[in-house]
Amino acid sequence: MREFKSFVKYHGEEYGLPSMKVIRSVMKISSGIIQDRERLKNIDKETGEIK
């Protein structure tokens, strides 16, 4: 993460990357979506229970 932060700081504009604050916010939101998808895989189709 430190290397990525440094990359964004020095080369972010070249690649159209927003600030680290925006990137962290998106990563935080995305990680929740990924976790929710994983939970959905563990649902008993007959009872609806989360395993």
Coordinates of C-alpha atoms in Angstrom, one line a residue:
M1 CA 0.0 0.0 0.0
R2 CA 2.9 2.4 0.7
E3 CA 4.3 1.8 -2.8
F4 CA 0.9 2.5 -4.3
K5 CA 0.4 5.6 -2.2
S6 CA 3.8 6.9 -3.4
F7 CA 3.0 6.0 -7.0
V8 CA -0.3 8.0 -6.8
K9 CA 1.5 10.9 -5.3
Y10 CA 4.2 11.1 -8.0
H11 CA 2.4 9.7 -11.1
G12 CA -1.3 9.9 -10.3
E13 CA -1.9 12.9 -12.6
E14 CA -0.3 11.1 -15.5
Y15 CA -2.8 8.2 -15.2
G16 CA -5.8 10.3 -14.2
L17 CA -5.9 8.9 -10.7
P18 CA -7.7 10.9 -8.0
S19 CA -6.2 11.6 -4.6
M20 CA -5.5 8.8 -2.1
K21 CA -8.4 10.1 0.0
V22 CA -10.8 9.3 -2.9
I23 CA -9.0 6.0 -3.7
R24 CA -9.3 4.8 -0.1
S25 CA -13.0 5.7 0.0
V26 CA -13.6 3.6 -3.2
M27 CA -11.5 0.7 -1.8
K28 CA -13.5 0.8 1.4
I29 CA -16.8 0.7 -0.4
S30 CA -15.6 -2.0 -2.8
S31 CA -14.3 -4.2 0.0
G32 CA -17.8 -4.2 1.5
I33 CA -19.3 -5.3 -1.8
I34 CA -16.8 -8.1 -2.2
Q35 CA -17.6 -9.3 1.3
D36 CA -21.3 -9.3 0.6
R37 CA -20.8 -11.3 -2.5
E38 CA -18.9 -13.9 -0.5
R39 CA -21.6 -14.1 2.1
L40 CA -24.2 -14.6 -0.7
K41 CA -22.3 -17.7 -1.8
N42 CA -22.8 -19.3 1.6
I43 CA -26.6 -19.1 1.7
D44 CA -28.6 -22.4 2.1
K45 CA -31.0 -22.3 -0.9
E46 CA -33.6 -24.3 0.9
T47 CA -33.8 -22.4 4.2
G48 CA -32.2 -19.0 3.3
E49 CA -29.8 -19.4 6.2
I50 CA -26.3 -17.9 6.0
K51 CA -23.8 -20.6 6.6

